[in-house]
PDB file of C-alpha atoms in Angstrom:
ATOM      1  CA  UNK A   1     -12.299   1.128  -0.721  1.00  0.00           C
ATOM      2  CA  UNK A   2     -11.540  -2.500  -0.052  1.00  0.00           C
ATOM      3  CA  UNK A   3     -11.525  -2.122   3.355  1.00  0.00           C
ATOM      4  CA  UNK A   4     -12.888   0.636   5.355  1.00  0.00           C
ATOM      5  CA  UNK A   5     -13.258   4.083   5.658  1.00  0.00           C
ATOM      6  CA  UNK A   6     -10.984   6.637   6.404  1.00  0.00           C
ATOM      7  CA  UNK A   7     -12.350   9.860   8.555  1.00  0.00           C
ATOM      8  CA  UNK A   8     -11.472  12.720   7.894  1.00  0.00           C
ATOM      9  CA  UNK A   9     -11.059  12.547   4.062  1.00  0.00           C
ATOM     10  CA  UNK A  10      -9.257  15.330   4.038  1.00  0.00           C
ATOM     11  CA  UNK A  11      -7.914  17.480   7.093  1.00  0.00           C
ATOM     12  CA  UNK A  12      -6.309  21.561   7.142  1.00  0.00           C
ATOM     13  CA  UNK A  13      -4.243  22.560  10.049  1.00  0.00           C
ATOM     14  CA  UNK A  14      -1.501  24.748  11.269  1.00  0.00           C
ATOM     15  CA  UNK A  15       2.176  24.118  11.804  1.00  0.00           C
ATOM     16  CA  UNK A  16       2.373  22.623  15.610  1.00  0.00           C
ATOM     17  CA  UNK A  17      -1.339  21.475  15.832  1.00  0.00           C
ATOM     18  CA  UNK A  18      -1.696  17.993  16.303  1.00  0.00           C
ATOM     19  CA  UNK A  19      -3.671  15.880  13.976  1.00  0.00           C
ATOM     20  CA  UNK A  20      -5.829  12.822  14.233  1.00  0.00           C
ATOM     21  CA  UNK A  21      -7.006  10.822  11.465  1.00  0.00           C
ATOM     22  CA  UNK A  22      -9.153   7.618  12.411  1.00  0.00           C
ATOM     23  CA  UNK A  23      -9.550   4.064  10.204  1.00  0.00           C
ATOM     24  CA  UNK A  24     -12.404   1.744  10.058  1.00  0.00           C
ATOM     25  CA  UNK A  25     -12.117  -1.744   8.407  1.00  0.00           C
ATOM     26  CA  UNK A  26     -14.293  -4.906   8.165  1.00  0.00           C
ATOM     27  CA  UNK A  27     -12.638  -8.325   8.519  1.00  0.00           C
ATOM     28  CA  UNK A  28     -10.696  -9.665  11.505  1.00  0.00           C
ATOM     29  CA  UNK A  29      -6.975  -8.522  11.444  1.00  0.00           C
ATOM     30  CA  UNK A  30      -3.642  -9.600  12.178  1.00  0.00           C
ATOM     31  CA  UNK A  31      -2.416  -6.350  12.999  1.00  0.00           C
ATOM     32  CA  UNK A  32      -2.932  -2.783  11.120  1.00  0.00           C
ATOM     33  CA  UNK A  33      -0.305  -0.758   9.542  1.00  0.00           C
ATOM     34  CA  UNK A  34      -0.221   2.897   8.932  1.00  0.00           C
ATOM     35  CA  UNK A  35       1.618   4.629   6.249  1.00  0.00           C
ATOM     36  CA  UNK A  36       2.441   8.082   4.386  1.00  0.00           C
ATOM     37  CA  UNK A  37       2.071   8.720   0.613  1.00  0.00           C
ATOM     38  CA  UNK A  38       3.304  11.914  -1.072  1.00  0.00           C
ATOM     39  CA  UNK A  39       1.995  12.751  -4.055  1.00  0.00           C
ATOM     40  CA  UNK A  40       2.777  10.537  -6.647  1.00  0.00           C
ATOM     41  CA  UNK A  41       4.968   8.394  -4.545  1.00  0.00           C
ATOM     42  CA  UNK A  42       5.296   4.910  -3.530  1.00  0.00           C
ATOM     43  CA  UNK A  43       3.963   4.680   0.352  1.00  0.00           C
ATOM     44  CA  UNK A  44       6.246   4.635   3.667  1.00  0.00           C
ATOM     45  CA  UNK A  45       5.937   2.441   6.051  1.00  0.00           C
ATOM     46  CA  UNK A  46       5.222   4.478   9.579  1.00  0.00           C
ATOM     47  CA  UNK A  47       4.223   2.125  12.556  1.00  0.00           C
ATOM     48  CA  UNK A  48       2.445  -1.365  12.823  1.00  0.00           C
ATOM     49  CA  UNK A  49       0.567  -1.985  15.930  1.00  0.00           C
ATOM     50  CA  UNK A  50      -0.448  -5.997  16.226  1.00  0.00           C
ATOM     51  CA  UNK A  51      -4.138  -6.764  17.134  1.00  0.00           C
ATOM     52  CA  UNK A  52      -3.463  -7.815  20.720  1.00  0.00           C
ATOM     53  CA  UNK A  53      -2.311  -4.383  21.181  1.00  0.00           C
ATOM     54  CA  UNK A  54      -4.159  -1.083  22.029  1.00  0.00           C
ATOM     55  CA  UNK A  55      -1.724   1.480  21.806  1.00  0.00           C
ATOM     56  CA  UNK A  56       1.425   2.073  20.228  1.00  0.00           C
ATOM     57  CA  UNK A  57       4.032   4.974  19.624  1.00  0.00           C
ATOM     58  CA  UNK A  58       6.767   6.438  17.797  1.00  0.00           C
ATOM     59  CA  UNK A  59       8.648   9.659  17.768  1.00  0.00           C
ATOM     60  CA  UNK A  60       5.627  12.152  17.012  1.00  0.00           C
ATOM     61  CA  UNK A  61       3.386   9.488  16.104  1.00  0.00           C
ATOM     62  CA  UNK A  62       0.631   7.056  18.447  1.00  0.00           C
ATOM     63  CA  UNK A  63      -1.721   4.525  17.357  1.00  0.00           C
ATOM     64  CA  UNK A  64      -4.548   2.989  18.618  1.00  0.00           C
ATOM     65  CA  UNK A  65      -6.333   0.047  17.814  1.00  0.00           C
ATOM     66  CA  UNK A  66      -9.704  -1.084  18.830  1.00  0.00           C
ATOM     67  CA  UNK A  67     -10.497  -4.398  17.590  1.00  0.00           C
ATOM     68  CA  UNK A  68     -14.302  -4.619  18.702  1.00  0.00           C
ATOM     69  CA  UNK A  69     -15.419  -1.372  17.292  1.00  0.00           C
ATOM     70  CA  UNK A  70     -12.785  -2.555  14.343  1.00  0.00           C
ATOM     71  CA  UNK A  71     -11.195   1.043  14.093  1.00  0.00           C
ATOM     72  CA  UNK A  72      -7.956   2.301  14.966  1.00  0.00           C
ATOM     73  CA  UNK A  73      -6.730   6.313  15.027  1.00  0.00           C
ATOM     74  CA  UNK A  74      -3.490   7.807  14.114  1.00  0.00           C
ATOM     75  CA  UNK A  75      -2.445  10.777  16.086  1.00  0.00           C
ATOM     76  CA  UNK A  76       0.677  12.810  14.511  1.00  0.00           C
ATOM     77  CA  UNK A  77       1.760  15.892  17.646  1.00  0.00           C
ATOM     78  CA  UNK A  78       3.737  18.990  17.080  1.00  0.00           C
ATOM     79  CA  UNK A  79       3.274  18.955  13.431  1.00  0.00           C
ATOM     80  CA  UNK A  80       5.157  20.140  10.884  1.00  0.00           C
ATOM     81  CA  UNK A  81       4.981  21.542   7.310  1.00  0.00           C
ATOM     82  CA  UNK A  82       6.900  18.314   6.399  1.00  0.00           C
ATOM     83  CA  UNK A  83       3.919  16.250   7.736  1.00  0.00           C
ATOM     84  CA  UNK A  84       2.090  17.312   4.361  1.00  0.00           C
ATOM     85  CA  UNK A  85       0.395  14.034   2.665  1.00  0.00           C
ATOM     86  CA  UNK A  86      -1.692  11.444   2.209  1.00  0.00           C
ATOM     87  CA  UNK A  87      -2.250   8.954   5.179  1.00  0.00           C
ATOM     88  CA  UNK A  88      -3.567   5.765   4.899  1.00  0.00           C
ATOM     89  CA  UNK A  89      -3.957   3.059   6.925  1.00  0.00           C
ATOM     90  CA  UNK A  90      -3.740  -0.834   6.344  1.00  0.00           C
ATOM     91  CA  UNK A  91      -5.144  -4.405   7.725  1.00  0.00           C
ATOM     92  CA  UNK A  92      -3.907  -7.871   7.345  1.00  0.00           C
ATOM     93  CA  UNK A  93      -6.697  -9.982   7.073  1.00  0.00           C
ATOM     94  CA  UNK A  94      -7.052 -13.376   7.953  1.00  0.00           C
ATOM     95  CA  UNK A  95      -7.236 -15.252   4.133  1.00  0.00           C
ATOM     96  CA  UNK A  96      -4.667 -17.843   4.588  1.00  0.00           C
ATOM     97  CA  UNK A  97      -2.483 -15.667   1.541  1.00  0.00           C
ATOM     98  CA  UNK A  98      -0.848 -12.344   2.070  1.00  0.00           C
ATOM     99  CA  UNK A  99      -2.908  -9.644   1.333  1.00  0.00           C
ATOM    100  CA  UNK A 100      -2.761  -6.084   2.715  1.00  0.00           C
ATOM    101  CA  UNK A 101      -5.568  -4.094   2.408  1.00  0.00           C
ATOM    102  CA  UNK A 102      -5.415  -0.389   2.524  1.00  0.00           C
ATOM    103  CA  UNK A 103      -8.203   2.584   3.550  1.00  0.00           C
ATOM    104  CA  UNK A 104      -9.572   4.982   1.621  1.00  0.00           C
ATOM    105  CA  UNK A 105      -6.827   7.911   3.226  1.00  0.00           C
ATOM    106  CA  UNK A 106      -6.900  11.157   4.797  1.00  0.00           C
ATOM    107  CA  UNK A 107      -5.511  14.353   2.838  1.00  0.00           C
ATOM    108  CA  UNK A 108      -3.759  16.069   5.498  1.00  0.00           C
ATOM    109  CA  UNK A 109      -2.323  19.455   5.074  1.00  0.00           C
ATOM    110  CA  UNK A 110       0.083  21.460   7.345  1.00  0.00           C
ATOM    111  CA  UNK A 111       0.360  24.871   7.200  1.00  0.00           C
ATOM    112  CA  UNK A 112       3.238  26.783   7.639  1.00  0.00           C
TER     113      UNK A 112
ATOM    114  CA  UNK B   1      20.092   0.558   1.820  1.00  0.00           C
ATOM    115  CA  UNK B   2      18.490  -1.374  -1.060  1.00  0.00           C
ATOM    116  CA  UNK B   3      14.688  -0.791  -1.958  1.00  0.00           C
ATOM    117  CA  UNK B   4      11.815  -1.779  -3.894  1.00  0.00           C
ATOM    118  CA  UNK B   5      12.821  -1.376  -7.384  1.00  0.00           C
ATOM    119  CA  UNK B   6      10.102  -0.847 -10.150  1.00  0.00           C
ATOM    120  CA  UNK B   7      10.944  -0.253 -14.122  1.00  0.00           C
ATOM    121  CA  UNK B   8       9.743   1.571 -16.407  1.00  0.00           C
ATOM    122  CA  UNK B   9       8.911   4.761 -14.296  1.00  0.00           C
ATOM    123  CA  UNK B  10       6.462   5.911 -16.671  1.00  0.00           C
ATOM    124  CA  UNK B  11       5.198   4.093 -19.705  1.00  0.00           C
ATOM    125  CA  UNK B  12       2.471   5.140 -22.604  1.00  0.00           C
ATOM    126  CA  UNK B  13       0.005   2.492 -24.505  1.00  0.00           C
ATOM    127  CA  UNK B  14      -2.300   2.622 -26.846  1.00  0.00           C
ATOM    128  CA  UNK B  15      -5.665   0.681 -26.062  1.00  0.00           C
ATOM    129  CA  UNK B  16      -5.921  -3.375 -27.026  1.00  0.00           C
ATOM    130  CA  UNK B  17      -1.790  -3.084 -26.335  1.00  0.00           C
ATOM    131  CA  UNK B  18       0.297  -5.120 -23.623  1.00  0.00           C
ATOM    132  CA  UNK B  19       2.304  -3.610 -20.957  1.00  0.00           C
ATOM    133  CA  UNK B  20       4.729  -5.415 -18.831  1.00  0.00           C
ATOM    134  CA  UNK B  21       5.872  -3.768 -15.621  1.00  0.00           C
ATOM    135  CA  UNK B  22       8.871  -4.911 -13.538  1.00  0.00           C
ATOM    136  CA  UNK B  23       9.487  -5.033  -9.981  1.00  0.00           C
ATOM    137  CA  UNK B  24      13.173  -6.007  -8.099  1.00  0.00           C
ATOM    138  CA  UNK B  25      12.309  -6.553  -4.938  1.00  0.00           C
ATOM    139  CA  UNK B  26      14.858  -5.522  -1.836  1.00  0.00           C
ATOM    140  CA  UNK B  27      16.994  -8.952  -1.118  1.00  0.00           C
ATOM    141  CA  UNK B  28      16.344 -11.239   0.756  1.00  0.00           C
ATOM    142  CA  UNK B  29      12.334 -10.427   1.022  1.00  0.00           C
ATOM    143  CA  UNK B  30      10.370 -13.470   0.297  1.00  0.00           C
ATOM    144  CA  UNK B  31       6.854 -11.579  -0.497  1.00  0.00           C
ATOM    145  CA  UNK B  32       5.674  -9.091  -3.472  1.00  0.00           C
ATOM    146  CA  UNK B  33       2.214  -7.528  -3.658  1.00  0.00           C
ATOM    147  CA  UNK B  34       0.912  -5.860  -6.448  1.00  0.00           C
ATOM    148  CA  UNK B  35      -1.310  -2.685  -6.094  1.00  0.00           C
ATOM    149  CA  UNK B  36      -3.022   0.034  -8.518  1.00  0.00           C
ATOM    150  CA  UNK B  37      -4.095   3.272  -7.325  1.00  0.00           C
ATOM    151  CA  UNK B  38      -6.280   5.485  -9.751  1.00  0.00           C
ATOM    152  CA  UNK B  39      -5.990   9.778  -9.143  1.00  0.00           C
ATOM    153  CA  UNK B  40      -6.986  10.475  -5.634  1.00  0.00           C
ATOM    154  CA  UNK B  41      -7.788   6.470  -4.854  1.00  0.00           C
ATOM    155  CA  UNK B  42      -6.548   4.158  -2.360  1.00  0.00           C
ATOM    156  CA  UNK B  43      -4.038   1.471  -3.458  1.00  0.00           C
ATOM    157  CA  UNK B  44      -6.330  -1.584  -4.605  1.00  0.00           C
ATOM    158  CA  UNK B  45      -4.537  -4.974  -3.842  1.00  0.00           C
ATOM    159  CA  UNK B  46      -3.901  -6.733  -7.232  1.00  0.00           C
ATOM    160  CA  UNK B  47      -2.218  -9.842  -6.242  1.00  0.00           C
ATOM    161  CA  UNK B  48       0.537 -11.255  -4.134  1.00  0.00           C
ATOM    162  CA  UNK B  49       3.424 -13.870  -4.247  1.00  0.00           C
ATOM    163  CA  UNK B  50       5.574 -15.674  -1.841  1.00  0.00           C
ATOM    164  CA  UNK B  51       8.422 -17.753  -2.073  1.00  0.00           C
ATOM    165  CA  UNK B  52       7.537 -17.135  -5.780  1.00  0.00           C
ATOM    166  CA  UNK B  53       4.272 -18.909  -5.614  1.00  0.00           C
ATOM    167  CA  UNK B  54       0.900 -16.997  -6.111  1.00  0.00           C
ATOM    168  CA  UNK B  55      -0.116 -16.269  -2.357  1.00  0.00           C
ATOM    169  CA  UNK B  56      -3.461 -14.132  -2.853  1.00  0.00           C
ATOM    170  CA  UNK B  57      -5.304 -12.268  -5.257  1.00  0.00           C
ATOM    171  CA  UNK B  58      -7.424  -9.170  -5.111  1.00  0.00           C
ATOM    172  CA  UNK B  59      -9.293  -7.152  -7.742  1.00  0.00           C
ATOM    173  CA  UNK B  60      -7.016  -8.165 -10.769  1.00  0.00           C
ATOM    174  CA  UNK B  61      -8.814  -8.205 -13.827  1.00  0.00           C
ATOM    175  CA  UNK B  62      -8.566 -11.555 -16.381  1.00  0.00           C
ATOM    176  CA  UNK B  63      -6.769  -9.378 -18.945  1.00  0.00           C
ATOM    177  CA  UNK B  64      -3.726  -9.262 -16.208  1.00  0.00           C
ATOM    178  CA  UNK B  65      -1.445 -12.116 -14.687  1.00  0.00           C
ATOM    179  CA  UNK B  66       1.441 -12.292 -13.019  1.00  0.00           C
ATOM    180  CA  UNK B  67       4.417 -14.330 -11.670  1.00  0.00           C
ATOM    181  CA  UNK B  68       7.779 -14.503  -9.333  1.00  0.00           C
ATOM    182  CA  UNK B  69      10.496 -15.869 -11.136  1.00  0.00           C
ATOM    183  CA  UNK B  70      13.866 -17.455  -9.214  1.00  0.00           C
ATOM    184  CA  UNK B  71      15.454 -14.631  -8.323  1.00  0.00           C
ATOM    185  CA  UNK B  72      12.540 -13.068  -6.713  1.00  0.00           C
ATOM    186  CA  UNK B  73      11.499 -10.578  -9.159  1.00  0.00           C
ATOM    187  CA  UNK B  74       7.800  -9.968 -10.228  1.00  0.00           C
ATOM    188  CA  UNK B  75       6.378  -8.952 -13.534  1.00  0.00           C
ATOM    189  CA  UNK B  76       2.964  -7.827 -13.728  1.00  0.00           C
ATOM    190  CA  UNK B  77       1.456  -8.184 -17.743  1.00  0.00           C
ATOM    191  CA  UNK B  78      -1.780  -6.591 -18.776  1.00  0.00           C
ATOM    192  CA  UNK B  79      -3.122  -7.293 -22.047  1.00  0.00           C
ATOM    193  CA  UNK B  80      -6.207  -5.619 -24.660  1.00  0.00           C
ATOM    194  CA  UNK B  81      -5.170  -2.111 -22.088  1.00  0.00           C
ATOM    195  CA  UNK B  82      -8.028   0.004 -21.764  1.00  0.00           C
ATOM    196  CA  UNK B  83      -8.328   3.435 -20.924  1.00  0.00           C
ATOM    197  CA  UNK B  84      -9.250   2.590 -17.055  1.00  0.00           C
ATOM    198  CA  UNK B  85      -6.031   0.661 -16.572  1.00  0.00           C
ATOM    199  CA  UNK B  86      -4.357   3.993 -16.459  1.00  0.00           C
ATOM    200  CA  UNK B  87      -2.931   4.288 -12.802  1.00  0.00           C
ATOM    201  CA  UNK B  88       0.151   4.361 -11.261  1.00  0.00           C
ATOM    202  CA  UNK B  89       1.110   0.369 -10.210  1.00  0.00           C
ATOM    203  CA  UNK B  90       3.234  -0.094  -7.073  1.00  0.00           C
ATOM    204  CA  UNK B  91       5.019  -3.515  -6.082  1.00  0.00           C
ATOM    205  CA  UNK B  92       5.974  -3.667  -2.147  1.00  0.00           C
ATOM    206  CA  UNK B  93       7.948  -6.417  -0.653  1.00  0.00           C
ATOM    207  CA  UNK B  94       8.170  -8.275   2.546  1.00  0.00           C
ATOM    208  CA  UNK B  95      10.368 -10.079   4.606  1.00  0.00           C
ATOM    209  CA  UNK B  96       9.292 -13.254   6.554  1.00  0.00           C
ATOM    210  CA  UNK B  97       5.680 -13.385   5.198  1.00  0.00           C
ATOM    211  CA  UNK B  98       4.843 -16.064   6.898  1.00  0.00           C
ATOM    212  CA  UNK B  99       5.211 -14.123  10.267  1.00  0.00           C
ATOM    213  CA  UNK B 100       1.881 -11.679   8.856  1.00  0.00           C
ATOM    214  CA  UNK B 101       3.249  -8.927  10.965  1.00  0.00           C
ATOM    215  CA  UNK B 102       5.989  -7.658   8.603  1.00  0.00           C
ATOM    216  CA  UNK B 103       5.206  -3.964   6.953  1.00  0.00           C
ATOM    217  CA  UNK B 104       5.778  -3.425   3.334  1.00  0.00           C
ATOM    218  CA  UNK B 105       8.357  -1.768   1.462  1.00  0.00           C
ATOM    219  CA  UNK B 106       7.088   0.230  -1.652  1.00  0.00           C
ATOM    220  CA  UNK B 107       8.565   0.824  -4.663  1.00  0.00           C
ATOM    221  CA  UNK B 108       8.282   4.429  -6.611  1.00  0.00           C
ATOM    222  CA  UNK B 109       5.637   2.878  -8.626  1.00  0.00           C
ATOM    223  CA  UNK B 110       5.211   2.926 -12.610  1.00  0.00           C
ATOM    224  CA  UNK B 111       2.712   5.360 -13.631  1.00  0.00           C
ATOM    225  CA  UNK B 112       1.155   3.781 -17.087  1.00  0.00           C
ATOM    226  CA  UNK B 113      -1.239   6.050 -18.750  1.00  0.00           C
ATOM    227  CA  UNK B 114      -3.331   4.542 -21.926  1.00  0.00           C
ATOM    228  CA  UNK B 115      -4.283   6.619 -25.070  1.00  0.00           C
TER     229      UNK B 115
END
């Protein structure tokens, strides 16, 4: 990956267990992204948490961010068959240019 | 609403060919990035643009360039193809680049497979 590693590659659970996935990444950062990718599909956008901030939410969804150990975790509650893909997450580095940088992703798969 | 719009959808080469892919980015966005994502990869960043000048480049070979024309659309070319180039390509677009904290919008993606 360009960036970092993504832990777990790939993660099994039932319908209404929660799931955690966790991101490491190398540079400095002005914030880190998250988003969703079904198979084949272009990615979607689920939450942005800047790097002065340590914890974020949305709906089902809460982010962390730890800038010294340069990780963050993405914690999706309640989950849902629906939930079914590809997770990765994503830094914008400090280069001067725009470039976002995306993890290696977590597989994650909800059973019904 | 609008979004990220990418042509052709799918597209088949033969090796030492050229490919162009398109990408319409939603209105008003000022920023397009360029990734390629092999079978079970993560998207690697290509290149980017903003305000139709080249902003940053990644792991784009020689054989490929790009450029952001007036009305904000992007192609990517990729000349003498070889059979690693097959991947699907996204484009994503920003608004307000310059802010750095703006998420991107993808596009389905062209999936270009090389014979």
């Amino acid at each position: 990956s360009q960036q970092g590693e993504e832990d777990p590659q790939a993660l099994s659970i039932q319908e209404g267990e929660n799931a955690t996935m966790n991101c490491s990444y190398k540079t400095s950062i002005n914030n880190l992204q998250w988003y969703r990718q079904n198979s084949g599909r272009g990615l979607v956008h689920l939450i942005l948490i800047r790097s002065n901030e340590r914890e974020k939410h949305s709906g089902r969804l809460r982010v962390t961010l730890d800038t010294s150990k340069k990780s963050s975790s993405l914690l999706i509650t309640a989950s849902r068959a629906a939930d079914t893909a590809s997770y990765f997450c994503a830094t914008d580095a400090h280069t001067g240019g725009f470039k976002t940088i995306f993890g290696a992703g977590t597989r994650l798969f909800v059973k019904a | 609403a609008a979004g990220v719009i990418q042509s052709p959808r799918h597209l088949i080469k033969e090796k030492r060919e050229t490919a162009t892919l398109k990408c319409y980015p939603i209105p008003r966005h000022d920023t397009v990035y360029w990734y390629q994502q092999g079978p079970g990869q993560d998207p690697q960043f290509l290149i980017s643009f903003y305000e139709k000048m080249q902003s940053d480049k990644g792991s784009i070979p020689d054989r490929f360039s790009a450029q952001q024309f007036s009305d904000y659309h992007s192609e990517l070319n990729m000349s003498s193809l070889e059979l690693g180039d097959s991947a699907l390509y996204f484009c994503a677009s920003s608004l307000d680049g310059a802010k750095a904290n703006s998420p991107l919008h993808f596009g389905n993606g062209t999936r270009l497979t090389v014979t």
